[in-house]
Amino acid sequence: MADLRINLAGIQSPNPFWLASAPPTNSGYQVQRAFEAGWGGAVWKTLGDPILNVSSRFAAVSFNGQRVAGFNNIELITDRPLEVNLKEIYETKKKFPNHAIIASLMVEPKQEKWHEIVKRVEDVGVDGLELNFGCPHGMAERGMGAASGQVPELVQKQTYWVKEVAKTPVIVKLTPNITDITVTAEAAVEGGADAISMINTINSLAAVDIHTWDTVPHVGGKGAHGGYCGPAVKPIALHMVGDCARNPRINVPISGIGGISNWENAVEFMLMGATGVQVCTAAMHHGFRIVEDMIEGLNNYLDEKGIASVSELVGKSVQKYSDWGDLDLNYKVVARINNETCINCNKCHIACEDTSHQCIDMLKDDNGTSYLKVREEDCVGCNLCSIVCPVDGAIDMVALKSELPPMTWNERQAALGVLACGVDPVTK
């Protein structure tokens, strides 16, 4: 079996699967149950000054029969006393010394506040700290969470304050509710962060009940925006992890978060630069024992690939993730329909005819049997037909050999001087 151990900025754990700071890590009882199930680490539900939570806190978005495709949460940080949490962290670490326990922290942007809580938390033996600069609701309205995380100067300053006194590795958790997450990631690195984690939840309103006109969830008829997570946010999170991983100024490890529901998702995040991953919604949906399938699946995948250590996956796809201007304009793929497999539902034809490039023809053979065929000369390789097709293998996207050398938009722009001679650099 492959070696699943990871080392994130000096924080070691037996596997890359951590529980994210959220309701599943609210107590020692829960974290200990998680470790018994097989989770390699846990980020304790965010600690800070006392708060009050409301009743009716969660909502889910279901889509096309899939429950909890997205998850909305208006719960705040822990509402349990700091002393109780610290006692339980100490007890849990003593019981599970080889598992990673990271304390998530959030206080007002004041140096003395950060110094005080860091010292108190580190005294109970945590393996690291995660600074919550991402929570988008409730706390942000008090100048904390995403309110700090959206201002690079505050990210840099508060990270620096923590590093002044911290003796354990410091992870900075970033908000996705910003135009460019690499800006705040760079600020965290400048402040001395040992690692970054992303993404925190996305501003959202789950739904409106069309019968009562109440928001979902609502508190006595009033609603507020919450944090959105779950499978629906995975593409956003994966992009942000990749964007940071390919930025040379962000030269610290990344803990990937956002819609990770199985071992395949974890592999994707690690290929895109994450050293390890954090999971929340999937555990809330299915319970802690889902980690068993994650560990088994990851082990089998690594064995099949002949990979000795999970750390060998980290960043292997980063060099393949670039900007649009670096893509080859002369690369061409076309759709080919396998009529032996096609069930003639015509979804590909409808999609192409109505919303794409009108290049799938409905024809009949000599026996009068209908079939579909792509006019490859008009196909732009958009992939839509293969996306809407309900049958695996009925449509293949095939790369054609180009007679032209590779050329990107950026290369074309650099070569535009050639146009003065009447030659288009894309085709010559």
PDB file of N, CA, C and O in Angstrom, residues 295-337:
ATOM      1  N   ILE A 295     -10.050   6.652   1.876  1.00  0.00           N
ATOM      2  CA  ILE A 295      -8.725   6.063   2.090  1.00  0.00           C
ATOM      3  C   ILE A 295      -8.512   4.860   1.177  1.00  0.00           C
ATOM      4  O   ILE A 295      -7.466   4.723   0.530  1.00  0.00           O
ATOM      5  N   GLU A 296      -9.518   3.992   1.094  1.00  0.00           N
ATOM      6  CA  GLU A 296      -9.398   2.798   0.255  1.00  0.00           C
ATOM      7  C   GLU A 296      -9.250   3.175  -1.218  1.00  0.00           C
ATOM      8  O   GLU A 296      -8.401   2.632  -1.935  1.00  0.00           O
ATOM      9  N   GLY A 297     -10.081   4.100  -1.668  1.00  0.00           N
ATOM     10  CA  GLY A 297     -10.015   4.510  -3.067  1.00  0.00           C
ATOM     11  C   GLY A 297      -8.695   5.149  -3.424  1.00  0.00           C
ATOM     12  O   GLY A 297      -8.122   4.877  -4.500  1.00  0.00           O
ATOM     13  N   LEU A 298      -8.185   6.007  -2.538  1.00  0.00           N
ATOM     14  CA  LEU A 298      -6.902   6.660  -2.792  1.00  0.00           C
ATOM     15  C   LEU A 298      -5.773   5.642  -2.803  1.00  0.00           C
ATOM     16  O   LEU A 298      -4.876   5.691  -3.664  1.00  0.00           O
ATOM     17  N   ASN A 299      -5.804   4.704  -1.878  1.00  0.00           N
ATOM     18  CA  ASN A 299      -4.791   3.645  -1.845  1.00  0.00           C
ATOM     19  C   ASN A 299      -4.785   2.842  -3.144  1.00  0.00           C
ATOM     20  O   ASN A 299      -3.728   2.596  -3.737  1.00  0.00           O
ATOM     21  N   ASN A 300      -5.956   2.444  -3.597  1.00  0.00           N
ATOM     22  CA  ASN A 300      -6.055   1.655  -4.822  1.00  0.00           C
ATOM     23  C   ASN A 300      -5.566   2.448  -6.037  1.00  0.00           C
ATOM     24  O   ASN A 300      -4.873   1.903  -6.910  1.00  0.00           O
ATOM     25  N   TYR A 301      -5.934   3.709  -6.078  1.00  0.00           N
ATOM     26  CA  TYR A 301      -5.512   4.566  -7.192  1.00  0.00           C
ATOM     27  C   TYR A 301      -3.989   4.684  -7.252  1.00  0.00           C
ATOM     28  O   TYR A 301      -3.377   4.532  -8.324  1.00  0.00           O
ATOM     29  N   LEU A 302      -3.374   4.929  -6.118  1.00  0.00           N
ATOM     30  CA  LEU A 302      -1.919   5.064  -6.084  1.00  0.00           C
ATOM     31  C   LEU A 302      -1.236   3.748  -6.458  1.00  0.00           C
ATOM     32  O   LEU A 302      -0.233   3.737  -7.183  1.00  0.00           O
ATOM     33  N   ASP A 303      -1.779   2.654  -5.976  1.00  0.00           N
ATOM     34  CA  ASP A 303      -1.203   1.348  -6.313  1.00  0.00           C
ATOM     35  C   ASP A 303      -1.308   1.078  -7.811  1.00  0.00           C
ATOM     36  O   ASP A 303      -0.358   0.594  -8.439  1.00  0.00           O
ATOM     37  N   GLU A 304      -2.466   1.397  -8.397  1.00  0.00           N
ATOM     38  CA  GLU A 304      -2.654   1.168  -9.831  1.00  0.00           C
ATOM     39  C   GLU A 304      -1.704   2.025 -10.668  1.00  0.00           C
ATOM     40  O   GLU A 304      -1.253   1.615 -11.742  1.00  0.00           O
ATOM     41  N   LYS A 305      -1.408   3.224 -10.162  1.00  0.00           N
ATOM     42  CA  LYS A 305      -0.505   4.129 -10.871  1.00  0.00           C
ATOM     43  C   LYS A 305       0.966   3.834 -10.572  1.00  0.00           C
ATOM     44  O   LYS A 305       1.853   4.434 -11.190  1.00  0.00           O
ATOM     45  N   GLY A 306       1.216   2.943  -9.608  1.00  0.00           N
ATOM     46  CA  GLY A 306       2.589   2.665  -9.226  1.00  0.00           C
ATOM     47  C   GLY A 306       3.248   3.809  -8.492  1.00  0.00           C
ATOM     48  O   GLY A 306       4.465   4.005  -8.577  1.00  0.00           O
ATOM     49  N   ILE A 307       2.436   4.570  -7.741  1.00  0.00           N
ATOM     50  CA  ILE A 307       2.938   5.732  -6.996  1.00  0.00           C
ATOM     51  C   ILE A 307       3.134   5.338  -5.538  1.00  0.00           C
ATOM     52  O   ILE A 307       2.215   4.837  -4.887  1.00  0.00           O
ATOM     53  N   ALA A 308       4.331   5.560  -5.019  1.00  0.00           N
ATOM     54  CA  ALA A 308       4.666   5.092  -3.674  1.00  0.00           C
ATOM     55  C   ALA A 308       4.113   5.974  -2.573  1.00  0.00           C
ATOM     56  O   ALA A 308       3.797   5.502  -1.478  1.00  0.00           O
ATOM     57  N   SER A 309       4.004   7.280  -2.824  1.00  0.00           N
ATOM     58  CA  SER A 309       3.569   8.213  -1.781  1.00  0.00           C
ATOM     59  C   SER A 309       2.567   9.210  -2.352  1.00  0.00           C
ATOM     60  O   SER A 309       2.724   9.700  -3.475  1.00  0.00           O
ATOM     61  N   VAL A 310       1.542   9.510  -1.563  1.00  0.00           N
ATOM     62  CA  VAL A 310       0.522  10.451  -2.022  1.00  0.00           C
ATOM     63  C   VAL A 310       1.116  11.828  -2.300  1.00  0.00           C
ATOM     64  O   VAL A 310       0.609  12.586  -3.144  1.00  0.00           O
ATOM     65  N   SER A 311       2.218  12.160  -1.636  1.00  0.00           N
ATOM     66  CA  SER A 311       2.838  13.475  -1.842  1.00  0.00           C
ATOM     67  C   SER A 311       3.363  13.652  -3.266  1.00  0.00           C
ATOM     68  O   SER A 311       3.560  14.780  -3.722  1.00  0.00           O
ATOM     69  N   GLU A 312       3.556  12.529  -3.967  1.00  0.00           N
ATOM     70  CA  GLU A 312       4.035  12.619  -5.350  1.00  0.00           C
ATOM     71  C   GLU A 312       2.978  13.191  -6.293  1.00  0.00           C
ATOM     72  O   GLU A 312       3.300  13.612  -7.409  1.00  0.00           O
ATOM     73  N   LEU A 313       1.730  13.221  -5.865  1.00  0.00           N
ATOM     74  CA  LEU A 313       0.662  13.785  -6.696  1.00  0.00           C
ATOM     75  C   LEU A 313       0.670  15.312  -6.705  1.00  0.00           C
ATOM     76  O   LEU A 313       0.201  15.936  -7.669  1.00  0.00           O
ATOM     77  N   VAL A 314       1.193  15.896  -5.641  1.00  0.00           N
ATOM     78  CA  VAL A 314       0.999  17.326  -5.406  1.00  0.00           C
ATOM     79  C   VAL A 314       1.588  18.173  -6.544  1.00  0.00           C
ATOM     80  O   VAL A 314       2.786  18.112  -6.834  1.00  0.00           O
ATOM     81  N   GLY A 315       0.682  18.926  -7.191  1.00  0.00           N
ATOM     82  CA  GLY A 315       1.107  19.892  -8.201  1.00  0.00           C
ATOM     83  C   GLY A 315       1.389  19.339  -9.577  1.00  0.00           C
ATOM     84  O   GLY A 315       1.817  20.095 -10.465  1.00  0.00           O
ATOM     85  N   LYS A 316       1.103  18.066  -9.820  1.00  0.00           N
ATOM     86  CA  LYS A 316       1.469  17.476 -11.099  1.00  0.00           C
ATOM     87  C   LYS A 316       0.686  18.064 -12.278  1.00  0.00           C
ATOM     88  O   LYS A 316       1.114  17.964 -13.430  1.00  0.00           O
ATOM     89  N   SER A 317      -0.458  18.667 -12.027  1.00  0.00           N
ATOM     90  CA  SER A 317      -1.249  19.258 -13.112  1.00  0.00           C
ATOM     91  C   SER A 317      -1.120  20.774 -13.191  1.00  0.00           C
ATOM     92  O   SER A 317      -1.704  21.393 -14.092  1.00  0.00           O
ATOM     93  N   VAL A 318      -0.378  21.363 -12.271  1.00  0.00           N
ATOM     94  CA  VAL A 318      -0.300  22.829 -12.219  1.00  0.00           C
ATOM     95  C   VAL A 318       0.268  23.402 -13.507  1.00  0.00           C
ATOM     96  O   VAL A 318      -0.227  24.411 -14.035  1.00  0.00           O
ATOM     97  N   GLN A 319       1.309  22.765 -14.058  1.00  0.00           N
ATOM     98  CA  GLN A 319       1.922  23.292 -15.282  1.00  0.00           C
ATOM     99  C   GLN A 319       0.976  23.227 -16.474  1.00  0.00           C
ATOM    100  O   GLN A 319       1.203  23.892 -17.493  1.00  0.00           O
ATOM    101  N   LYS A 320      -0.097  22.429 -16.362  1.00  0.00           N
ATOM    102  CA  LYS A 320      -1.059  22.324 -17.451  1.00  0.00           C
ATOM    103  C   LYS A 320      -2.191  23.343 -17.327  1.00  0.00           C
ATOM    104  O   LYS A 320      -3.066  23.390 -18.189  1.00  0.00           O
ATOM    105  N   TYR A 321      -2.177  24.119 -16.253  1.00  0.00           N
ATOM    106  CA  TYR A 321      -3.230  25.115 -16.013  1.00  0.00           C
ATOM    107  C   TYR A 321      -2.655  26.487 -16.285  1.00  0.00           C
ATOM    108  O   TYR A 321      -1.697  26.913 -15.640  1.00  0.00           O
ATOM    109  N   SER A 322      -3.246  27.184 -17.251  1.00  0.00           N
ATOM    110  CA  SER A 322      -2.653  28.435 -17.693  1.00  0.00           C
ATOM    111  C   SER A 322      -3.738  29.469 -17.963  1.00  0.00           C
ATOM    112  O   SER A 322      -4.893  29.291 -17.553  1.00  0.00           O
ATOM    113  N   ASP A 323      -3.381  30.534 -18.653  1.00  0.00           N
ATOM    114  CA  ASP A 323      -4.338  31.556 -19.060  1.00  0.00           C
ATOM    115  C   ASP A 323      -4.826  31.277 -20.478  1.00  0.00           C
ATOM    116  O   ASP A 323      -4.142  30.620 -21.278  1.00  0.00           O
ATOM    117  N   TRP A 324      -5.988  31.818 -20.832  1.00  0.00           N
ATOM    118  CA  TRP A 324      -6.561  31.572 -22.153  1.00  0.00           C
ATOM    119  C   TRP A 324      -5.585  31.959 -23.262  1.00  0.00           C
ATOM    120  O   TRP A 324      -5.480  31.277 -24.283  1.00  0.00           O
ATOM    121  N   GLY A 325      -4.860  33.029 -23.046  1.00  0.00           N
ATOM    122  CA  GLY A 325      -3.939  33.513 -24.073  1.00  0.00           C
ATOM    123  C   GLY A 325      -2.782  32.593 -24.370  1.00  0.00           C
ATOM    124  O   GLY A 325      -2.044  32.791 -25.345  1.00  0.00           O
ATOM    125  N   ASP A 326      -2.606  31.548 -23.527  1.00  0.00           N
ATOM    126  CA  ASP A 326      -1.527  30.584 -23.751  1.00  0.00           C
ATOM    127  C   ASP A 326      -2.021  29.287 -24.381  1.00  0.00           C
ATOM    128  O   ASP A 326      -1.274  28.316 -24.473  1.00  0.00           O
ATOM    129  N   LEU A 327      -3.290  29.247 -24.807  1.00  0.00           N
ATOM    130  CA  LEU A 327      -3.841  28.041 -25.419  1.00  0.00           C
ATOM    131  C   LEU A 327      -3.576  28.032 -26.928  1.00  0.00           C
ATOM    132  O   LEU A 327      -3.559  29.081 -27.572  1.00  0.00           O
ATOM    133  N   ASP A 328      -3.407  26.852 -27.479  1.00  0.00           N
ATOM    134  CA  ASP A 328      -3.058  26.684 -28.891  1.00  0.00           C
ATOM    135  C   ASP A 328      -4.281  26.928 -29.778  1.00  0.00           C
ATOM    136  O   ASP A 328      -5.258  26.167 -29.752  1.00  0.00           O
ATOM    137  N   LEU A 329      -4.227  27.980 -30.595  1.00  0.00           N
ATOM    138  CA  LEU A 329      -5.325  28.309 -31.493  1.00  0.00           C
ATOM    139  C   LEU A 329      -5.477  27.299 -32.624  1.00  0.00           C
ATOM    140  O   LEU A 329      -6.544  27.209 -33.248  1.00  0.00           O
ATOM    141  N   ASN A 330      -4.451  26.533 -32.898  1.00  0.00           N
ATOM    142  CA  ASN A 330      -4.488  25.591 -34.011  1.00  0.00           C
ATOM    143  C   ASN A 330      -4.817  24.157 -33.583  1.00  0.00           C
ATOM    144  O   ASN A 330      -4.816  23.256 -34.422  1.00  0.00           O
ATOM    145  N   TYR A 331      -5.056  23.963 -32.304  1.00  0.00           N
ATOM    146  CA  TYR A 331      -5.478  22.638 -31.828  1.00  0.00           C
ATOM    147  C   TYR A 331      -6.951  22.457 -32.157  1.00  0.00           C
ATOM    148  O   TYR A 331      -7.767  23.363 -31.971  1.00  0.00           O
ATOM    149  N   LYS A 332      -7.326  21.273 -32.657  1.00  0.00           N
ATOM    150  CA  LYS A 332      -8.713  21.071 -33.065  1.00  0.00           C
ATOM    151  C   LYS A 332      -9.206  19.691 -32.643  1.00  0.00           C
ATOM    152  O   LYS A 332      -8.544  18.674 -32.868  1.00  0.00           O
ATOM    153  N   VAL A 333     -10.367  19.666 -32.001  1.00  0.00           N
ATOM    154  CA  VAL A 333     -11.061  18.419 -31.719  1.00  0.00           C
ATOM    155  C   VAL A 333     -12.439  18.471 -32.371  1.00  0.00           C
ATOM    156  O   VAL A 333     -13.016  19.557 -32.555  1.00  0.00           O
ATOM    157  N   VAL A 334     -12.959  17.311 -32.749  1.00  0.00           N
ATOM    158  CA  VAL A 334     -14.302  17.222 -33.320  1.00  0.00           C
ATOM    159  C   VAL A 334     -15.056  16.090 -32.634  1.00  0.00           C
ATOM    160  O   VAL A 334     -14.459  15.180 -32.046  1.00  0.00           O
ATOM    161  N   ALA A 335     -16.370  16.135 -32.736  1.00  0.00           N
ATOM    162  CA  ALA A 335     -17.224  15.091 -32.182  1.00  0.00           C
ATOM    163  C   ALA A 335     -17.449  13.999 -33.221  1.00  0.00           C
ATOM    164  O   ALA A 335     -17.635  14.280 -34.401  1.00  0.00           O
ATOM    165  N   ARG A 336     -17.427  12.766 -32.754  1.00  0.00           N
ATOM    166  CA  ARG A 336     -17.781  11.633 -33.606  1.00  0.00           C
ATOM    167  C   ARG A 336     -18.786  10.766 -32.868  1.00  0.00           C
ATOM    168  O   ARG A 336     -18.546  10.358 -31.728  1.00  0.00           O
ATOM    169  N   ILE A 337     -19.900  10.494 -33.534  1.00  0.00           N
ATOM    170  CA  ILE A 337     -20.990   9.727 -32.924  1.00  0.00           C
ATOM    171  C   ILE A 337     -20.828   8.256 -33.258  1.00  0.00           C
ATOM    172  O   ILE A 337     -20.663   7.883 -34.423  1.00  0.00           O
TER     173      ILE A 337
END
